[in-house]
Coordinates of N, CA and C in Angstrom, one line a residue:
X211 N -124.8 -108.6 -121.5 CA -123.8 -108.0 -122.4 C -124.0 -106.5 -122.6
X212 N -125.0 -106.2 -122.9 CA -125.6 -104.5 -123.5 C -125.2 -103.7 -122.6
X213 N -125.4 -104.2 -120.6 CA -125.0 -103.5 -119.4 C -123.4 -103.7 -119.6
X214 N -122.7 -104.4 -119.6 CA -121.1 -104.4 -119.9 C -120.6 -103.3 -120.8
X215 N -121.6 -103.4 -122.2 CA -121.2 -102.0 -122.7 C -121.3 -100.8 -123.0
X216 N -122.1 -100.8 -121.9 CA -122.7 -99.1 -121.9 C -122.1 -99.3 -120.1
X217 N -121.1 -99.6 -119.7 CA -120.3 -99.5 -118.8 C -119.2 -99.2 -119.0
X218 N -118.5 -100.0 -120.1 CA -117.4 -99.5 -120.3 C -117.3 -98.3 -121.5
X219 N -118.8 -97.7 -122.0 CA -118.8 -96.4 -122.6 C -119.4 -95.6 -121.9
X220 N -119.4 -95.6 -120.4 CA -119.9 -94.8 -119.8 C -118.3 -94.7 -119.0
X221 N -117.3 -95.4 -118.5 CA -116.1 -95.6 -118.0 C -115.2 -94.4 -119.2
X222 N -115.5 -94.6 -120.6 CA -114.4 -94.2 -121.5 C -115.3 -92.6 -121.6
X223 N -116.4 -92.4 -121.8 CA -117.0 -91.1 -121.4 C -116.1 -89.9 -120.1
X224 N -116.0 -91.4 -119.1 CA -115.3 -90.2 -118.2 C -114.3 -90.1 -118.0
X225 N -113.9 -90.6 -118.4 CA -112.1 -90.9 -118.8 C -111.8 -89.9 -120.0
X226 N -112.5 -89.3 -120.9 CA -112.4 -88.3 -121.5 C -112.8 -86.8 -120.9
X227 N -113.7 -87.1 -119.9 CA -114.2 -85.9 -119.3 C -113.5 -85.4 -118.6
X228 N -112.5 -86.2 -117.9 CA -111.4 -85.7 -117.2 C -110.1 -85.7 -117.8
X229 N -109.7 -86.1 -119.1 CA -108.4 -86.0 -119.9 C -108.4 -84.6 -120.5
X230 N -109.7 -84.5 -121.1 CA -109.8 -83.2 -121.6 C -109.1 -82.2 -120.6
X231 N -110.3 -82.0 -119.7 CA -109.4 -80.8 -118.6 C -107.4 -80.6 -118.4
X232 N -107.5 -81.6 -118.0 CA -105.9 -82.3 -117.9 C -105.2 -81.7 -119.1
X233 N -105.7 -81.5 -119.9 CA -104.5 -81.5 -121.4 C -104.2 -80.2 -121.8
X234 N -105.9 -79.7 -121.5 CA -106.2 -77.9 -121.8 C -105.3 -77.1 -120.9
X235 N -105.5 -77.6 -119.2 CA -104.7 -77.3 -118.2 C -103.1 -77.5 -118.5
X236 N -103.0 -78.3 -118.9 CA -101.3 -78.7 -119.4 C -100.3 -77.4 -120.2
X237 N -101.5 -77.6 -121.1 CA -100.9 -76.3 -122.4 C -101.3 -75.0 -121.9
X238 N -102.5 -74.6 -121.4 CA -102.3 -73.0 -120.7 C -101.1 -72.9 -119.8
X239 N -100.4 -73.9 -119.3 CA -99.8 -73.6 -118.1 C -98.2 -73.6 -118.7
X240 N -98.3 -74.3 -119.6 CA -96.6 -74.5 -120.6 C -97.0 -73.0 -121.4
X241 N -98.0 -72.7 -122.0 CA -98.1 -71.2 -123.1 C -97.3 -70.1 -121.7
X242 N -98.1 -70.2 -120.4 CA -98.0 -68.9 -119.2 C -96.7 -69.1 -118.7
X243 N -96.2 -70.5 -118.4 CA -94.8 -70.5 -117.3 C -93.9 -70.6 -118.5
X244 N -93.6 -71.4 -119.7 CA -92.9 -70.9 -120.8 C -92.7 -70.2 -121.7
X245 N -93.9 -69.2 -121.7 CA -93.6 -68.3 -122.7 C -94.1 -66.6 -122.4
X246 N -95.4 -66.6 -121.5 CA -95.4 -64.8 -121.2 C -94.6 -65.2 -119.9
X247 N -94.6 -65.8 -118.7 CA -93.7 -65.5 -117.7 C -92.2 -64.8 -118.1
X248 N -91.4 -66.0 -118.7 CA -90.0 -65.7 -119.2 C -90.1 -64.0 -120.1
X249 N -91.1 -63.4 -120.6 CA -91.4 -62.3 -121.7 C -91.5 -61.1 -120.2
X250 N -92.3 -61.5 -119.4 CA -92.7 -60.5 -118.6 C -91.3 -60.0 -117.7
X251 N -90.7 -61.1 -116.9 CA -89.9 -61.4 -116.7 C -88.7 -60.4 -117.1
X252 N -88.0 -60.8 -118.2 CA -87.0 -60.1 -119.4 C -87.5 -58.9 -119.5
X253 N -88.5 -58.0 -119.6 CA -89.0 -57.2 -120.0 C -88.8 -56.4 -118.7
X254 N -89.2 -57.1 -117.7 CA -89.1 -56.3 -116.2 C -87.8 -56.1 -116.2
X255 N -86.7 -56.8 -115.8 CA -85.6 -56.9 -115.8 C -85.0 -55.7 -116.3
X256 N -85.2 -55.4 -118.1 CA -84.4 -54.8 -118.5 C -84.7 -53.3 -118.5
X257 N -86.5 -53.3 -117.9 CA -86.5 -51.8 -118.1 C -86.5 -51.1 -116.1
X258 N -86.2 -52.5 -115.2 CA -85.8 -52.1 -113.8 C -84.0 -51.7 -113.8
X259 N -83.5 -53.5 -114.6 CA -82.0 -53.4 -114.1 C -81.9 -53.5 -115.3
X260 N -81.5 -52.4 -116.5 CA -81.2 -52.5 -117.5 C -79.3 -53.1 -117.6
X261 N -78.6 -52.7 -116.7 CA -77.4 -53.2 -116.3 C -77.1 -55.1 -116.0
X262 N -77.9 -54.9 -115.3 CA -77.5 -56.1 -115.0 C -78.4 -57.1 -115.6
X263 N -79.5 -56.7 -116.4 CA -80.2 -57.6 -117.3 C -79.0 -57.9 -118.6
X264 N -78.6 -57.1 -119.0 CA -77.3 -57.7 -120.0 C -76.5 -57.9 -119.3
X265 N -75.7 -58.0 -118.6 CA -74.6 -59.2 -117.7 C -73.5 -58.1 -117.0
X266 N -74.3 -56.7 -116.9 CA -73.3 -55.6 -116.4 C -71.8 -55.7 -117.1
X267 N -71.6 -55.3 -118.3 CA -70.8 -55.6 -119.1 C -69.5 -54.1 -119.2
X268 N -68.6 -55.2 -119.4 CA -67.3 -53.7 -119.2 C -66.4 -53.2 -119.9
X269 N -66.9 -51.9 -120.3 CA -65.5 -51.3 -120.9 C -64.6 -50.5 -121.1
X270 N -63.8 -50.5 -121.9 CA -62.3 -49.8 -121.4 C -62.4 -49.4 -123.5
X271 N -61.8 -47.8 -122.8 CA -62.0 -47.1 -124.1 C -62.5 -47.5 -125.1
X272 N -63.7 -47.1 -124.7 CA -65.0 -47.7 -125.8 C -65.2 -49.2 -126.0
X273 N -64.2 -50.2 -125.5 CA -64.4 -51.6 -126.2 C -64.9 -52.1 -125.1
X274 N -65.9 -53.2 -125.5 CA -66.5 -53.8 -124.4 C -65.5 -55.2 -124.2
X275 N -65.1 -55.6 -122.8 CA -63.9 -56.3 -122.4 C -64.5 -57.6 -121.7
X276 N -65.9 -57.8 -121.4 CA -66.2 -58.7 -120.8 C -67.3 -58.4 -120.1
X277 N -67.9 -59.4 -119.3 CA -69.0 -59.3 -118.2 C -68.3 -59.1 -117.0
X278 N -68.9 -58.7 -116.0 CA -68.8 -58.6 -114.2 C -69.4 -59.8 -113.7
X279 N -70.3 -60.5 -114.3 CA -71.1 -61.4 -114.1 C -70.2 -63.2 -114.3
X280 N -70.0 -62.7 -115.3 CA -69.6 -64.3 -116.3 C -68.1 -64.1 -116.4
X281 N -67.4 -65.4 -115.9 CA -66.1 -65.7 -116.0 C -65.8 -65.4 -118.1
X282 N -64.5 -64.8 -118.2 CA -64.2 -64.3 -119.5 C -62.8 -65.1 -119.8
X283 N -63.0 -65.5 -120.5 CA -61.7 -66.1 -121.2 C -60.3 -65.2 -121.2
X284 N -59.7 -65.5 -120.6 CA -58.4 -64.7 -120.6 C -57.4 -65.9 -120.6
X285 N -57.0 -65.8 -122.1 CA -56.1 -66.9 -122.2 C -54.0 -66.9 -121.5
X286 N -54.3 -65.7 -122.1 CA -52.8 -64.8 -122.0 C -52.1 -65.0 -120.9
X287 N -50.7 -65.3 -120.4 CA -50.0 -65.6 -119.2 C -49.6 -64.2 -118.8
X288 N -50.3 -63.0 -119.3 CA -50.2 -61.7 -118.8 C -51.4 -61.2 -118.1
X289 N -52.2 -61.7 -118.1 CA -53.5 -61.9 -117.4 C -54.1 -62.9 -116.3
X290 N -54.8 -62.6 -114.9 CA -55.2 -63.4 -114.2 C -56.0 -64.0 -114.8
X291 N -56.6 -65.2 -114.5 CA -57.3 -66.3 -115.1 C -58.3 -66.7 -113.7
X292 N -59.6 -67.6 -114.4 CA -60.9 -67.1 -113.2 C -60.6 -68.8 -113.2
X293 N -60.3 -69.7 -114.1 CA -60.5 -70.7 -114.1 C -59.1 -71.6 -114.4
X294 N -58.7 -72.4 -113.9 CA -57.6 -73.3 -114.0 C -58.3 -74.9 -114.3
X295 N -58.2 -75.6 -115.1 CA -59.4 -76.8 -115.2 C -58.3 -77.9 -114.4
X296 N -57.1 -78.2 -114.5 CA -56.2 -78.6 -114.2 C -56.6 -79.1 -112.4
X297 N -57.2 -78.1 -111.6 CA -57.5 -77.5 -110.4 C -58.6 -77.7 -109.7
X298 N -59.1 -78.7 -109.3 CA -60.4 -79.0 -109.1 C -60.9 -78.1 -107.9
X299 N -59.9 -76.9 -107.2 CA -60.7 -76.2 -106.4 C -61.1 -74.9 -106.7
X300 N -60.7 -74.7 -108.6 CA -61.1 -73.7 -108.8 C -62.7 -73.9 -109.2
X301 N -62.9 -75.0 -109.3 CA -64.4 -74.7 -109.7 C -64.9 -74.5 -109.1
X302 N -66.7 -74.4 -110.1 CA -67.5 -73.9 -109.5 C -69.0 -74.2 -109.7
X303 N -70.2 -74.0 -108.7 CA -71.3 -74.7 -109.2 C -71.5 -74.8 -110.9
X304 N -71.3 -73.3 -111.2 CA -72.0 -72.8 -112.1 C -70.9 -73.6 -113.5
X305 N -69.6 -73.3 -113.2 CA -68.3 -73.0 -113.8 C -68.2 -71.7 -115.0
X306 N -69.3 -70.8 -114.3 CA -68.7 -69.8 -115.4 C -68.6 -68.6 -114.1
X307 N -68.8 -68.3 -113.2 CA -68.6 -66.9 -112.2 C -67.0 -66.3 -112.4
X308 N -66.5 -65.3 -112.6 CA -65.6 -64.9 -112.8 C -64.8 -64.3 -111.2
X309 N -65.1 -65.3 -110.3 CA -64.7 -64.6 -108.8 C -63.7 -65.9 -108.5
X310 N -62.7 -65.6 -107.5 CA -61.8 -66.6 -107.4 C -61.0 -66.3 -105.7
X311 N -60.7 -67.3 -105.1 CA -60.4 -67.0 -104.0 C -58.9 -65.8 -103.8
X312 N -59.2 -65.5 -102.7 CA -57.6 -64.5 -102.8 C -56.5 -65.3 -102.9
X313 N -56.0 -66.4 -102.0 CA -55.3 -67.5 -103.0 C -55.0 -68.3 -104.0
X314 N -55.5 -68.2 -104.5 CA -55.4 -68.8 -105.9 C -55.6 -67.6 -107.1
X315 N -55.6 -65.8 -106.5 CA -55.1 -65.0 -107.2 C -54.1 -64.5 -107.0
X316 N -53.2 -64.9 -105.3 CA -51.9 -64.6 -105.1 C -51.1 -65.6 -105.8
X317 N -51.6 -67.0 -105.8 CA -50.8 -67.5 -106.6 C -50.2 -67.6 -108.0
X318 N -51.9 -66.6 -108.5 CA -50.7 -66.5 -110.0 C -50.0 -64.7 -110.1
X319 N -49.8 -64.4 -109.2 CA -48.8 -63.3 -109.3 C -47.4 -63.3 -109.9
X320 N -46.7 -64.7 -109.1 CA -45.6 -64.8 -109.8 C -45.5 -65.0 -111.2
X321 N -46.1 -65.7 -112.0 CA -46.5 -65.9 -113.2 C -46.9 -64.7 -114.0
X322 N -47.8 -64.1 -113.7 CA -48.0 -62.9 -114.1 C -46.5 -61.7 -114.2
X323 N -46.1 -62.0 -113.1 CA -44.8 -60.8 -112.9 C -43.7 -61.1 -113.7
X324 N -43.4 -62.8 -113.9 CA -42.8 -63.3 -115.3 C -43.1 -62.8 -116.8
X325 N -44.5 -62.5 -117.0 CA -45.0 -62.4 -118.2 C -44.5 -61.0 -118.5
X326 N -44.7 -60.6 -117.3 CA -44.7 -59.3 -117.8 C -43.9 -57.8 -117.2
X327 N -43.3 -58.3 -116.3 CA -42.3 -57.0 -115.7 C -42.9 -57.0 -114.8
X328 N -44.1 -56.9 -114.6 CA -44.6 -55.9 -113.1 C -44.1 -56.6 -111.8
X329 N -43.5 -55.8 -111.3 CA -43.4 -56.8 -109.8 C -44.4 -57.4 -109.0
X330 N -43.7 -58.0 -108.1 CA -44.9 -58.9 -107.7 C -45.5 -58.5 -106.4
X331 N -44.9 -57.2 -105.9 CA -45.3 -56.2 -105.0 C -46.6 -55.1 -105.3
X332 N -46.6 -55.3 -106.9 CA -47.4 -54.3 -107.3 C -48.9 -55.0 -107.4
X333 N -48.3 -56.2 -108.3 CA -49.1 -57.4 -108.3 C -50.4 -57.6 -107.1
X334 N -49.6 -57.9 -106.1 CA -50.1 -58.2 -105.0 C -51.3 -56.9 -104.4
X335 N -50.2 -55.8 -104.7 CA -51.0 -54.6 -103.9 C -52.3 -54.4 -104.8
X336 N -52.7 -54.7 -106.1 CA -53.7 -54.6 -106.7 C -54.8 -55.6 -106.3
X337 N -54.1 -56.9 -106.3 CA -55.0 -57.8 -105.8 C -55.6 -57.8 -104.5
X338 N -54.5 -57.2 -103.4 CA -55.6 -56.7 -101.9 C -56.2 -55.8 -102.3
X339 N -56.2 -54.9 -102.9 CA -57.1 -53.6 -103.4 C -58.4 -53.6 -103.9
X340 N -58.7 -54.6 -104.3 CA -59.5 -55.5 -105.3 C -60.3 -56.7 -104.2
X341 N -60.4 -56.9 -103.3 CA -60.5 -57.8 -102.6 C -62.5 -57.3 -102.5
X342 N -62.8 -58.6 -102.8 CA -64.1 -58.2 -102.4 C -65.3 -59.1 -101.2
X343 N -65.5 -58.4 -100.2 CA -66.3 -58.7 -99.2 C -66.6 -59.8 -98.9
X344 N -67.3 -61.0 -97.6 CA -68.1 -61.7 -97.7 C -69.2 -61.2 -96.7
X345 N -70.5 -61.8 -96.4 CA -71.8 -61.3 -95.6 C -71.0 -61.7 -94.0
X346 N -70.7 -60.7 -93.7 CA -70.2 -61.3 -91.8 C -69.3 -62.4 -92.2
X347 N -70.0 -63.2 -91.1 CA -69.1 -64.7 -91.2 C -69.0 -65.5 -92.6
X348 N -69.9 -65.3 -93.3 CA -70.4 -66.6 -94.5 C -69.2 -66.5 -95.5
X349 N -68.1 -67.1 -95.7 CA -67.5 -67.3 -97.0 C -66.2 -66.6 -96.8
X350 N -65.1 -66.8 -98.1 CA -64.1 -66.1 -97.7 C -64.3 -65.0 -98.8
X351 N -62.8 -64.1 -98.5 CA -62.7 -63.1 -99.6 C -62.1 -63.5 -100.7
X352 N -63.0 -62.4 -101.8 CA -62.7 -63.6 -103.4 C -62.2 -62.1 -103.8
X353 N -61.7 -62.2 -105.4 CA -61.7 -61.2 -106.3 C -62.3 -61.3 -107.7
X354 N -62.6 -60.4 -107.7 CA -63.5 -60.8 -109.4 C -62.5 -60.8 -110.7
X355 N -61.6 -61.3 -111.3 CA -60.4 -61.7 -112.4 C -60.9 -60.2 -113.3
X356 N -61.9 -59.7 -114.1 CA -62.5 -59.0 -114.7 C -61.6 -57.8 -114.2
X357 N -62.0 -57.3 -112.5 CA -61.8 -56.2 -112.0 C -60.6 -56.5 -112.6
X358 N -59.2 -57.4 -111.8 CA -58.0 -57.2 -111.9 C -57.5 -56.9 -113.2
X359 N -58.2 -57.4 -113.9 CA -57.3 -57.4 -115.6 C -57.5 -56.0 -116.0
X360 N -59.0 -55.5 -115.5 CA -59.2 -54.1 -116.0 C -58.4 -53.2 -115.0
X361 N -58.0 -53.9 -114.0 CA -57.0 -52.6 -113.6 C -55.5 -52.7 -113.9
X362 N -55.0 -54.2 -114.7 CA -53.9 -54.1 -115.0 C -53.5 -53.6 -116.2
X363 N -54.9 -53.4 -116.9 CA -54.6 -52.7 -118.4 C -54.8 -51.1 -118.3
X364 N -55.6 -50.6 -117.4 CA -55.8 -49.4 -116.8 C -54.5 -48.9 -116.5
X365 N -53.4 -49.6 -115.4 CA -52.7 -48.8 -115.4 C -51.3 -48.8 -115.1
X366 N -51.3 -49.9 -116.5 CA -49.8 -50.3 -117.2 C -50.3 -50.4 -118.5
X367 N -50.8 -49.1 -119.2 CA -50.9 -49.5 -120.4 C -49.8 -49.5 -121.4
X368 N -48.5 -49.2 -121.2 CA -47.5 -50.0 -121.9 C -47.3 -51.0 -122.0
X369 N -47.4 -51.9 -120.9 CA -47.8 -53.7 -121.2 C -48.3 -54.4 -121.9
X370 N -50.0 -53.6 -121.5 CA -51.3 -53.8 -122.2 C -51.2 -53.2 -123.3
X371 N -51.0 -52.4 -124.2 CA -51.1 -51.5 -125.3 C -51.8 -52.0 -126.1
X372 N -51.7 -53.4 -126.5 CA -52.8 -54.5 -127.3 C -54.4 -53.8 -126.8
X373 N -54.7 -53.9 -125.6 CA -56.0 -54.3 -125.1 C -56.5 -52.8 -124.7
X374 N -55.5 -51.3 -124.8 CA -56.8 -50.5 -124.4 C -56.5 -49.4 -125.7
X375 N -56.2 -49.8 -126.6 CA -56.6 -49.2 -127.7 C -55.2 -47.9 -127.9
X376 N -54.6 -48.0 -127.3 CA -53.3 -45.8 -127.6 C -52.5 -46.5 -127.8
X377 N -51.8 -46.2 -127.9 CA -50.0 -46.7 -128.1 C -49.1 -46.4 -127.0
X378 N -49.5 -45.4 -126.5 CA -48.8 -45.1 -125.3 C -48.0 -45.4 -124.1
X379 N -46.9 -44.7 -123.6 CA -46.3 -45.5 -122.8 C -46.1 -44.8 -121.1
X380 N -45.5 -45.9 -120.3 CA -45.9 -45.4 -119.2 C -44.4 -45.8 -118.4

């Protein structure tokens, strides 16, 4: 009996000898990968890409209008919209990117040109203007919604007059 238990406290001896390591190893590696990595990280970021560490963010006479990065709420039927939920091919992995195929921003032209006077010539011509790249072959051409709105308040700001701050007309 006395060899049975100085077996099984020599068994729980090393079953502690090796828990220990295991646990110490656990918590240094949750303190380094969750809390200085993410610090060093952020810290790098902002003082490399100070732009794009905050979300390359845009504005139009002094007001900031949104990210370049992150799809932005544009509720208004005088504004292109990045997301239609209705539309299951506007999504997206993420569902927040503010980029959207060139069809499905030719398609809200008409709508847009309803809301708002602009024809749908002008419409259009903005949205090819705006058209942005893919790598060679890989992907189609998208537009970023952000760009467009900021160029439809850019330069119709009689329309816009709400959103770039003058009264002005054009």
């Amino acid at each position: 009996m006395s060899s049975e238990n100085e077996n099984e406290n020599k068994n729980q001896s090393i079953a502690k000898d090796h828990i220990r390591p295991l646990v110490g190893i656990a918590i240094i590696s949750l303190i380094i990968a969750g809390v200085f990595f993410p610090f060093l990280m952020t810290g790098i970021g902002q003082a490399v890409f100070p732009s794009q560490a905050n979300g390359d963010l845009v504005t139009i006479n002094g007001h900031t209008v949104g990210s370049y990065y992150i799809d932005n709420i544009f509720t208004l039927p005088i504004f292109f919209h990045a997301r239609n939920e209705s539309n299951p091919q506007n999504a997206s992995a993420s569902g927040v990117d503010p980029d959207i195929t060139m069809d499905q921003a030719f398609a809200q032209v008409p709508a847009i040109s309803n809301a708002t006077g602009i024809s749908s010539d002008q419409l259009t011509a903005i949205v090819n203007n705006n058209k942005e790249g893919t790598f060679w072959i890989f992907g189609s051409p998208y537009v970023n919604v952000l760009n467009l709105n900021k160029v439809l308040i850019q330069t119709y700001p009689s329309v816009y007059k709400n959103f770039t701050g003058t009264n002005s007309s054009q």
